[in-house]
Coordinates of C-alpha atoms in Angstrom, one line a residue:
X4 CA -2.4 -57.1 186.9
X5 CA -3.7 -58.0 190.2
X6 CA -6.8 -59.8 190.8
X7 CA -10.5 -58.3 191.0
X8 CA -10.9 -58.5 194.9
X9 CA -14.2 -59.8 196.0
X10 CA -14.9 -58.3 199.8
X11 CA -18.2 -58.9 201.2
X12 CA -19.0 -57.4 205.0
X13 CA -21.7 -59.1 206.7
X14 CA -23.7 -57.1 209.3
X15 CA -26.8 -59.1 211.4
X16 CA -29.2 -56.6 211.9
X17 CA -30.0 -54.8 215.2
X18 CA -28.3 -57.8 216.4
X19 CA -29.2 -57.8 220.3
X20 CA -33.1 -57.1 219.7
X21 CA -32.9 -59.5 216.6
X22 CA -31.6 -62.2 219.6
X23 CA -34.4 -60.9 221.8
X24 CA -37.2 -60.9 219.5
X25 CA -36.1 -65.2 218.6
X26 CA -37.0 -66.1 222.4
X27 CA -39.9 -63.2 223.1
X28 CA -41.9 -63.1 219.3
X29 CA -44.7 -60.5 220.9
X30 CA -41.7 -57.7 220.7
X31 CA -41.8 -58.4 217.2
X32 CA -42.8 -54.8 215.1
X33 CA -42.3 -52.6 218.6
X34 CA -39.9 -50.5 219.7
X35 CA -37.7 -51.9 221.4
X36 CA -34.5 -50.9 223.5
X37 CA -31.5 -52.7 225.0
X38 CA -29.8 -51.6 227.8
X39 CA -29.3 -50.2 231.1
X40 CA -31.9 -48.5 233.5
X41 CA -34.0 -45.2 232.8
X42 CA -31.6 -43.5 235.4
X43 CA -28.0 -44.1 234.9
X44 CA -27.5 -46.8 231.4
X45 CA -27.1 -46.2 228.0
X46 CA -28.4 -47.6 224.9
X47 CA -26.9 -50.6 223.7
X48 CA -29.0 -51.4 220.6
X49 CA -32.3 -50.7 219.7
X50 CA -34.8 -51.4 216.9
X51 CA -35.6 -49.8 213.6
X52 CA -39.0 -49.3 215.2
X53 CA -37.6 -46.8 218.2
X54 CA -34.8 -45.6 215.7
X55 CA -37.6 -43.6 213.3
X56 CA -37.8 -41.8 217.1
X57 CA -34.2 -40.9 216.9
X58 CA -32.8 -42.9 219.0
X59 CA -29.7 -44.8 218.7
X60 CA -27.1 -46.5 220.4
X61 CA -24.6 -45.0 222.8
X62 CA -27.7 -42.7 223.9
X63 CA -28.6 -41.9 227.6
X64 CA -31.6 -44.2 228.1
X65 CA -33.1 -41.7 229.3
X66 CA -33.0 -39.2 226.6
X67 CA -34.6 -42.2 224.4
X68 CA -37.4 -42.7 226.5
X69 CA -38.2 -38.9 226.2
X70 CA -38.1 -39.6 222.5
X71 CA -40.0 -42.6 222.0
X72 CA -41.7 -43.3 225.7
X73 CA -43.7 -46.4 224.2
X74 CA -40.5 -48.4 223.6
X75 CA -39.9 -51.6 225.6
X76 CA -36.4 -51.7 227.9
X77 CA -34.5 -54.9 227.8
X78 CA -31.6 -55.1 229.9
X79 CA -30.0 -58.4 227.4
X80 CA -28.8 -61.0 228.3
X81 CA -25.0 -61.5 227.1
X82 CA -24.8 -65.3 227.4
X83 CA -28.1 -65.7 224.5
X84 CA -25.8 -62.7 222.2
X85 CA -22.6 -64.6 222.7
X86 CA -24.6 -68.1 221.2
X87 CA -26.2 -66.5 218.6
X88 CA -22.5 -65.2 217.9
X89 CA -21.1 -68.3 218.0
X90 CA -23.8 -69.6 216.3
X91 CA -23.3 -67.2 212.8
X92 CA -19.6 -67.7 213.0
X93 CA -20.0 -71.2 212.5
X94 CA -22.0 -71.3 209.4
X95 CA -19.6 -68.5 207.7
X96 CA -16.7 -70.6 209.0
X97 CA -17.8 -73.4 207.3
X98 CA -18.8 -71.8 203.8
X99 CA -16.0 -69.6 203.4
X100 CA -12.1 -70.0 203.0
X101 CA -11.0 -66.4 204.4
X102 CA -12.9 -64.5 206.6
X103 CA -12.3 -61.9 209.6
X104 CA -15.1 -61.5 212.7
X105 CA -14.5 -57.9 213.5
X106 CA -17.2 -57.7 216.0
X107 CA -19.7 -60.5 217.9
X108 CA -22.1 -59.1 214.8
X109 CA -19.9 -58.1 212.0
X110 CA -17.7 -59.9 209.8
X111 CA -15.6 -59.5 206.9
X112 CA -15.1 -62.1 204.0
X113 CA -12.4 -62.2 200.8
X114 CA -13.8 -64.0 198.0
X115 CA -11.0 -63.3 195.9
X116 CA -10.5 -65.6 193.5
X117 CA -13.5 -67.8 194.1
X118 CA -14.8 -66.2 190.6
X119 CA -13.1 -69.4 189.2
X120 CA -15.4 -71.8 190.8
X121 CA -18.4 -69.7 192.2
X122 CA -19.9 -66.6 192.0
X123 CA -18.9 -64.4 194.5
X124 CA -22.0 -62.9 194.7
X125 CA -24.1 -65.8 194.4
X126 CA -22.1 -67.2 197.0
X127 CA -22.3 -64.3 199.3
X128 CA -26.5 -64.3 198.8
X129 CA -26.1 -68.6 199.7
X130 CA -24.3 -67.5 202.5
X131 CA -27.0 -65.0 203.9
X132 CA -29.5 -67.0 203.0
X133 CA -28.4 -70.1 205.2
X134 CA -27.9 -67.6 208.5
X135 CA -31.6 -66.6 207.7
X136 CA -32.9 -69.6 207.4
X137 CA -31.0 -71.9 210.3
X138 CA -30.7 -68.6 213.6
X139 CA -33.8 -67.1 212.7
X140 CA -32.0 -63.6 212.6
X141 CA -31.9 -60.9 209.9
X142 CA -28.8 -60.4 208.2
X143 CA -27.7 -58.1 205.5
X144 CA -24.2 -57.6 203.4
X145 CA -22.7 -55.7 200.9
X146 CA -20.0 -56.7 198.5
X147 CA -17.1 -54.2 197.3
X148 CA -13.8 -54.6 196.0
X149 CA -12.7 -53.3 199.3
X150 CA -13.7 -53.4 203.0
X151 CA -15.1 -49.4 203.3
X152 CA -17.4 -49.8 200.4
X153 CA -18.4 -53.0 201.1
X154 CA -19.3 -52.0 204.4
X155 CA -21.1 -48.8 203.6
X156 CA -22.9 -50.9 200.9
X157 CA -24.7 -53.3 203.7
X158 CA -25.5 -49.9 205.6
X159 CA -27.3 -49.0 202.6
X160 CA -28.7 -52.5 202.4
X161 CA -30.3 -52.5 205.7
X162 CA -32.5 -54.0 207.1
X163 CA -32.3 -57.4 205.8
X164 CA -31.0 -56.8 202.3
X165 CA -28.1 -57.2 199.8
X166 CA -26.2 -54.7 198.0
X167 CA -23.1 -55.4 195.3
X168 CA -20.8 -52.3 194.2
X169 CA -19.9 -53.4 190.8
X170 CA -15.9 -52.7 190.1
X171 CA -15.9 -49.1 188.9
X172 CA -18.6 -48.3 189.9
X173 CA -17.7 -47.2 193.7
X174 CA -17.1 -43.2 193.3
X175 CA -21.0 -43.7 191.4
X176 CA -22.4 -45.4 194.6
X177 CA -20.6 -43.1 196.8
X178 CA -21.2 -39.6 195.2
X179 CA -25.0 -39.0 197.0
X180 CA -24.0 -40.0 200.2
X181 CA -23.9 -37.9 202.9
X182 CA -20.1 -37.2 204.2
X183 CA -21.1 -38.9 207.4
X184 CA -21.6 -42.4 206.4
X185 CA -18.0 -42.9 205.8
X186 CA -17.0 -44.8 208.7
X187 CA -14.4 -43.5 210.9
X188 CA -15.1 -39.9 209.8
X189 CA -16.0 -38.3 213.5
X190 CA -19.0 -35.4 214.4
X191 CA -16.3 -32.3 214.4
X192 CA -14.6 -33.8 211.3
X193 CA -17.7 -33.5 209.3
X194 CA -18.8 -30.0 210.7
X195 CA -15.1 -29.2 209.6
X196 CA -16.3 -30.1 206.4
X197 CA -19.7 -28.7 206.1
X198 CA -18.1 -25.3 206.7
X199 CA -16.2 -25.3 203.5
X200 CA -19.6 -26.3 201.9
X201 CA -18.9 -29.7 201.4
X202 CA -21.8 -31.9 202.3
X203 CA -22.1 -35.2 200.1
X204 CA -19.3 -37.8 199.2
X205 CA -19.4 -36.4 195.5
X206 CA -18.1 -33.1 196.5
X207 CA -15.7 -34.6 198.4
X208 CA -14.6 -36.4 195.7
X209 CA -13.8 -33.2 193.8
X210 CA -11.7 -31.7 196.4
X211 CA -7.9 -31.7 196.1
X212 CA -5.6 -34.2 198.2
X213 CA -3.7 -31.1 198.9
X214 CA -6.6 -29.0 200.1
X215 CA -7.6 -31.8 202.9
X216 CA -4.2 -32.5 203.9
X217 CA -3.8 -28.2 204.4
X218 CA -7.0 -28.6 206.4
X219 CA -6.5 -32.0 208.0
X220 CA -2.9 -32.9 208.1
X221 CA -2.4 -36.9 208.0
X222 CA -6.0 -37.7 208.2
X223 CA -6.4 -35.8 204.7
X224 CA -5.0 -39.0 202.7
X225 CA -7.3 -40.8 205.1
X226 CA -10.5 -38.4 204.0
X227 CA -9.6 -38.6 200.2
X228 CA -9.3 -42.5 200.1
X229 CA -12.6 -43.4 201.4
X230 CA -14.3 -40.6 199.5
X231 CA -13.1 -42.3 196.3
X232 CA -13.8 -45.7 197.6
X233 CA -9.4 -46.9 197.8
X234 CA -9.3 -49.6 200.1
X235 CA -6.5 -52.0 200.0
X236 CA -6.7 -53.4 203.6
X237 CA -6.3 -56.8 204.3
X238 CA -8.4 -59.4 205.8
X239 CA -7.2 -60.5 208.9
X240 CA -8.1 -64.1 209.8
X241 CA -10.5 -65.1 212.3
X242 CA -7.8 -67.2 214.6
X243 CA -6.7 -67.4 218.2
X244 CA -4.2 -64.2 219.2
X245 CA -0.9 -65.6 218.8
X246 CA 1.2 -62.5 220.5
X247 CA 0.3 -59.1 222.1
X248 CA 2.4 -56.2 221.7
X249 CA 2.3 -52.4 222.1
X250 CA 4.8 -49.6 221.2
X251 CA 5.4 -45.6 221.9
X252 CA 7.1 -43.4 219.7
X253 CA 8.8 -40.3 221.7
X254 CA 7.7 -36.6 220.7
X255 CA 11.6 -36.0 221.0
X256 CA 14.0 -38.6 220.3
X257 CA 15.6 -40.4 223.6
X258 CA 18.8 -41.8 224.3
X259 CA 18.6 -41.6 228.6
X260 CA 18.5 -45.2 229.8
X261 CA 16.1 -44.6 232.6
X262 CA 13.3 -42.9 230.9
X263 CA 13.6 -45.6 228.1
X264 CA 13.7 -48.5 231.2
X265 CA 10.5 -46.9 232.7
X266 CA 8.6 -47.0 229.7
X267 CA 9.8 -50.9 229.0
X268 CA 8.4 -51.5 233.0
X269 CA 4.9 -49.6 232.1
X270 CA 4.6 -51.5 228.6
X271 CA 5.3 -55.1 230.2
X272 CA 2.9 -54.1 232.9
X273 CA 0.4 -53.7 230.3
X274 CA 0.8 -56.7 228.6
X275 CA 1.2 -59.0 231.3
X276 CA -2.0 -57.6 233.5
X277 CA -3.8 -58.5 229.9
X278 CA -2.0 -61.9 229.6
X279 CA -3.7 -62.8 232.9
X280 CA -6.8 -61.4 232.3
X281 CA -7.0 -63.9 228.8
X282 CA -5.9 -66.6 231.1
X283 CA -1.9 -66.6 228.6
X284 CA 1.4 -67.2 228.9
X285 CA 4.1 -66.3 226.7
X286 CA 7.1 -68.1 226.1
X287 CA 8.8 -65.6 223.8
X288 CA 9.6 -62.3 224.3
X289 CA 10.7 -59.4 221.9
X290 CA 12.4 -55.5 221.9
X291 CA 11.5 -53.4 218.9
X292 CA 13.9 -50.0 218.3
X293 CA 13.1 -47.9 215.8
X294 CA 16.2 -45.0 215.5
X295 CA 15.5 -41.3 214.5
X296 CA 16.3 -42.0 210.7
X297 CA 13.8 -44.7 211.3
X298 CA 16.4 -47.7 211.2
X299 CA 14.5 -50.4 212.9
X300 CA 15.7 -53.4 215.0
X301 CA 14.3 -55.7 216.9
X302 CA 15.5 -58.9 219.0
X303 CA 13.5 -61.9 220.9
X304 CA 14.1 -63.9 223.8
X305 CA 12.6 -67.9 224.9
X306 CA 11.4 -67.5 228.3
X307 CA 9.7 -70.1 230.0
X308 CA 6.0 -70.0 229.8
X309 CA 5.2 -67.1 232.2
X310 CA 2.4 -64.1 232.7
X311 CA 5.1 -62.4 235.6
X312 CA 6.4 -59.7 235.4
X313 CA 9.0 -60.0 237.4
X314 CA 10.1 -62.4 234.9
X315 CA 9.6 -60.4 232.0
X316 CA 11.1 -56.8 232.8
X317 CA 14.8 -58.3 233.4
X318 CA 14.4 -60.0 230.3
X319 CA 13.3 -57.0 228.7
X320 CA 15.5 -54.6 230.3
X321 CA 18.2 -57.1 228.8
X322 CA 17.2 -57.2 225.3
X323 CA 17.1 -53.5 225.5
X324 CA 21.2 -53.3 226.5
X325 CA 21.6 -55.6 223.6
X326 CA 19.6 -54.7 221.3
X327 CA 20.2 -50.9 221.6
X328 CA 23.5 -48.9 220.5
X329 CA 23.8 -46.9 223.0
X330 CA 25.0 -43.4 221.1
X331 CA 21.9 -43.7 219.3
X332 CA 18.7 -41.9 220.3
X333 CA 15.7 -43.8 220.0
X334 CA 12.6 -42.2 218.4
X335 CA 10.0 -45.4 218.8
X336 CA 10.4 -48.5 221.6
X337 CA 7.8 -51.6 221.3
X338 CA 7.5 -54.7 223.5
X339 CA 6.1 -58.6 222.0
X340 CA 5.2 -61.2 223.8
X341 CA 4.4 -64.0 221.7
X342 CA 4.2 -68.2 221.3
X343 CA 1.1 -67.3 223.2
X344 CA -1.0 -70.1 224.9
X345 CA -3.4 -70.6 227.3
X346 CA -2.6 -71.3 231.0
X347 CA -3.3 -69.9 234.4
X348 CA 0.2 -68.3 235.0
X349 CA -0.1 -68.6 238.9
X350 CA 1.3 -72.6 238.4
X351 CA 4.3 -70.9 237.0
X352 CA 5.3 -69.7 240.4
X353 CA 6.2 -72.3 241.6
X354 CA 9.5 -70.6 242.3
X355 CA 7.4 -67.8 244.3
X356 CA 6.0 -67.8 248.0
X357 CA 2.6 -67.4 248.2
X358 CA 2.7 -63.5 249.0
X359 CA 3.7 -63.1 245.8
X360 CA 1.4 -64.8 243.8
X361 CA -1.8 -62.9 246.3
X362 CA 0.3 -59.9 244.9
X363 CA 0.0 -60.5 241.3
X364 CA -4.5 -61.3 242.0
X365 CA -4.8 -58.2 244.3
X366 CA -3.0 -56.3 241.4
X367 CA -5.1 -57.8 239.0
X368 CA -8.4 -56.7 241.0
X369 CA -7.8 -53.3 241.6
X370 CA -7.0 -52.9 238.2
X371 CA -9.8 -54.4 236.7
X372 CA -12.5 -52.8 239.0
X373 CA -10.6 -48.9 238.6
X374 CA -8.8 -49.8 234.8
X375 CA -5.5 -50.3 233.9
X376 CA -2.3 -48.9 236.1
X377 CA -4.1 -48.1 239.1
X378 CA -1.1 -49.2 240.6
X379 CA 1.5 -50.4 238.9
X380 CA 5.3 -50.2 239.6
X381 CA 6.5 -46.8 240.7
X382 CA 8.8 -47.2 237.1
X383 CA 5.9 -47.1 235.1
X384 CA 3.6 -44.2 236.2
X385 CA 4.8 -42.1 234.2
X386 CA 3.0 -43.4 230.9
X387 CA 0.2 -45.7 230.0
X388 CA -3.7 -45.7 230.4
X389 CA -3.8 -44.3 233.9
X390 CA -5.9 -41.2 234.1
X391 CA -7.4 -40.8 237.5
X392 CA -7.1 -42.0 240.8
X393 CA -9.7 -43.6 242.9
X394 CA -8.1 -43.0 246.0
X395 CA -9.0 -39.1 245.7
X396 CA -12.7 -37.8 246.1
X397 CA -14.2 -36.3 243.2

């Protein structure tokens, strides 16, 4: 039988005016608003003072000011967020064995097995007691046997409060809620839902898998899981990315060389622009095949350290004529880069004249100031992130 799983999410509470609120106290019990101007921003967080107004994050500024024109604008200052971050991350990483930082104010932990020295729970409350009482900031968490409950259990906690779902007791907790407070369940999904008269997590909880996966296709298995609290994912340590990767699976199987080349270009374009945005280089790289009776090879290369490009995409292109059976079609490609580390890859040029290295930055720029595969190799425009071009006048 395996093991009671002790998962405990740990939200800090309206984090950026929490931060805000340490170095101004007078905002303290006001409304209070972060983020841009009146005119064009957005909000970015906001208290539970302007939220009784309505407003939330991701709002037009200026929709919250018509809602709550008393509130107090902050435009934040990221480097005082980032500390604070820092700040929380340490305390956890010191207390706990296993934990996973899935935001700068969110974190998940596994307990799991503690039970045979500690109290999960008791440790968990230690825990948010000690954030309290050396950053100053509010901080609540819930504790589940799995990561959805547990984190719609420190929603229900807030502000500044502790909740623990007992094991069994999950559908129970779950039942009243509202459909919406299952995280990842979007605006139109829920409407979708309210039309067939189902409003609260309990009635979900009566519907047939069959029925949702009619209605909803794939998602349907998603739908019926979190209504009945199933959770089995994982906890992903907090720890330094050791390789980047990325894959696309064909709407009809391919076995042309050319359109499988061009995607291989546009995916190690990807991955390299992000390399040198992280300041990595890899020194390993990887082909991932997946056949259409879903057969699935893969084969890696040692490179020297690099962030190029035009280093990588021979290599690829090379792993890809060996990897690949070539009467075959292909339904799914993927490309790894891994043995990450951190280095400016311009000093592995050294091969290069300079023109080419003023290639790779002016790439670099345009892409970060107008997203990713502004311009890119003519191979490669025929998939990824690009959706617009900035050349042409809206």
């Amino acid at each position: 039988m395996d093991a009671q799983r002790h998962i405990v999410h740990i939200d800090l509470d309206s984090f950026f005016v929490s931060v805000e609120r340490k170095f101004n106290p007078s905002l303290i019990g006001k409304a209070v608003i972060i983020g841009g101007s009146a005119d064009r921003g957005v909000v970015a967080s906001c208290s539970y003072e302007a939220r009784k107004y309505g407003v939330h994050s991701a709002m037009p500024t200026r929709q919250a000011l018509k809602l709550c024109p008393h509130a107090i604008v902050i435009h934040g200052t990221h480097g005082r967020y980032s500390e604070a971050s820092r700040e929380v991350t340490q305390i956890i990483h010191n207390m706990v064995p296993l934990y996973q930082k899935s935001s700068v104010d969110e974190f998940y932990i596994d307990l799991t097995g503690m039970e045979r020295y500690h109290d999960p729970y008791r440790l968990a409350t230690e825990l948010r007691q000690k954030v309290i009482a050396e950053t100053g900031l509010p901080i609540s968490f819930g504790m589940a046997s799995g990561k959805t409950v547990a984190k719609m259990a420190t929603n229900q906690a807030k502000p500044n409060g502790q909740l623990w779902i007992q094991p069994g007791k999950e559908k129970a907790f779950l039942a009243p809620l509202n459909i919406s407070k299952i995280p990842g369940l979007g605006e139109s999904t829920c409407q979708k839902l309210y039309r067939y008269g189902i409003e609260k997590i309990g009635d979900l909880q009566r519907v047939n898998l069959k029925f949702l996966e009619a209605v909803f296709g794939k998602m349907g298995l998603y739908i019926y899981n979190k209504a009945n609290g199933i959770d089995d994912s994982e906890i992903t340590p907090h720890s330094d990315r050791k390789s980047i990767s990325t894959e696309h699976t064909f709407h009809n199987d391919v076995k042309d060389l050319r359109t499988l080349e061009n995607i291989l270009v546009s995916m190690t374009e990807e991955l390299a622009g992000k390399l040198r945005r992280e300041n990595k280089v890899a020194s390993c790289l990887a082909i991932k095949i997946r056949y259409a009776n879903f057969e699935t090879h893969t084969q890696q290369q040692k490179i020297a350290l690099t962030a190029a490009e035009h280093i990588l995409i021979p290599g690829i292109k090379n792993l890809l004529k060996s990897a690949w059976n070539q009467h075959r079609p292909i339904r799914l490609i993927g490309v790894r880069l891994s043995h990450l580390c951190t280095g400016s890859y311009q000093i592995n040029l050294f091969e290069d004249n300079e023109e080419r290295i003023k290639l790779y930055q002016a790439m670099d720029n345009i892409n970060f100031r107008f997203g990713d595969k502004t311009i890119c190799r003519a191979a490669g425009m025929e998939i990824g992130a690009r959706s617009f071009n900035p050349f042409l006048k809206g």
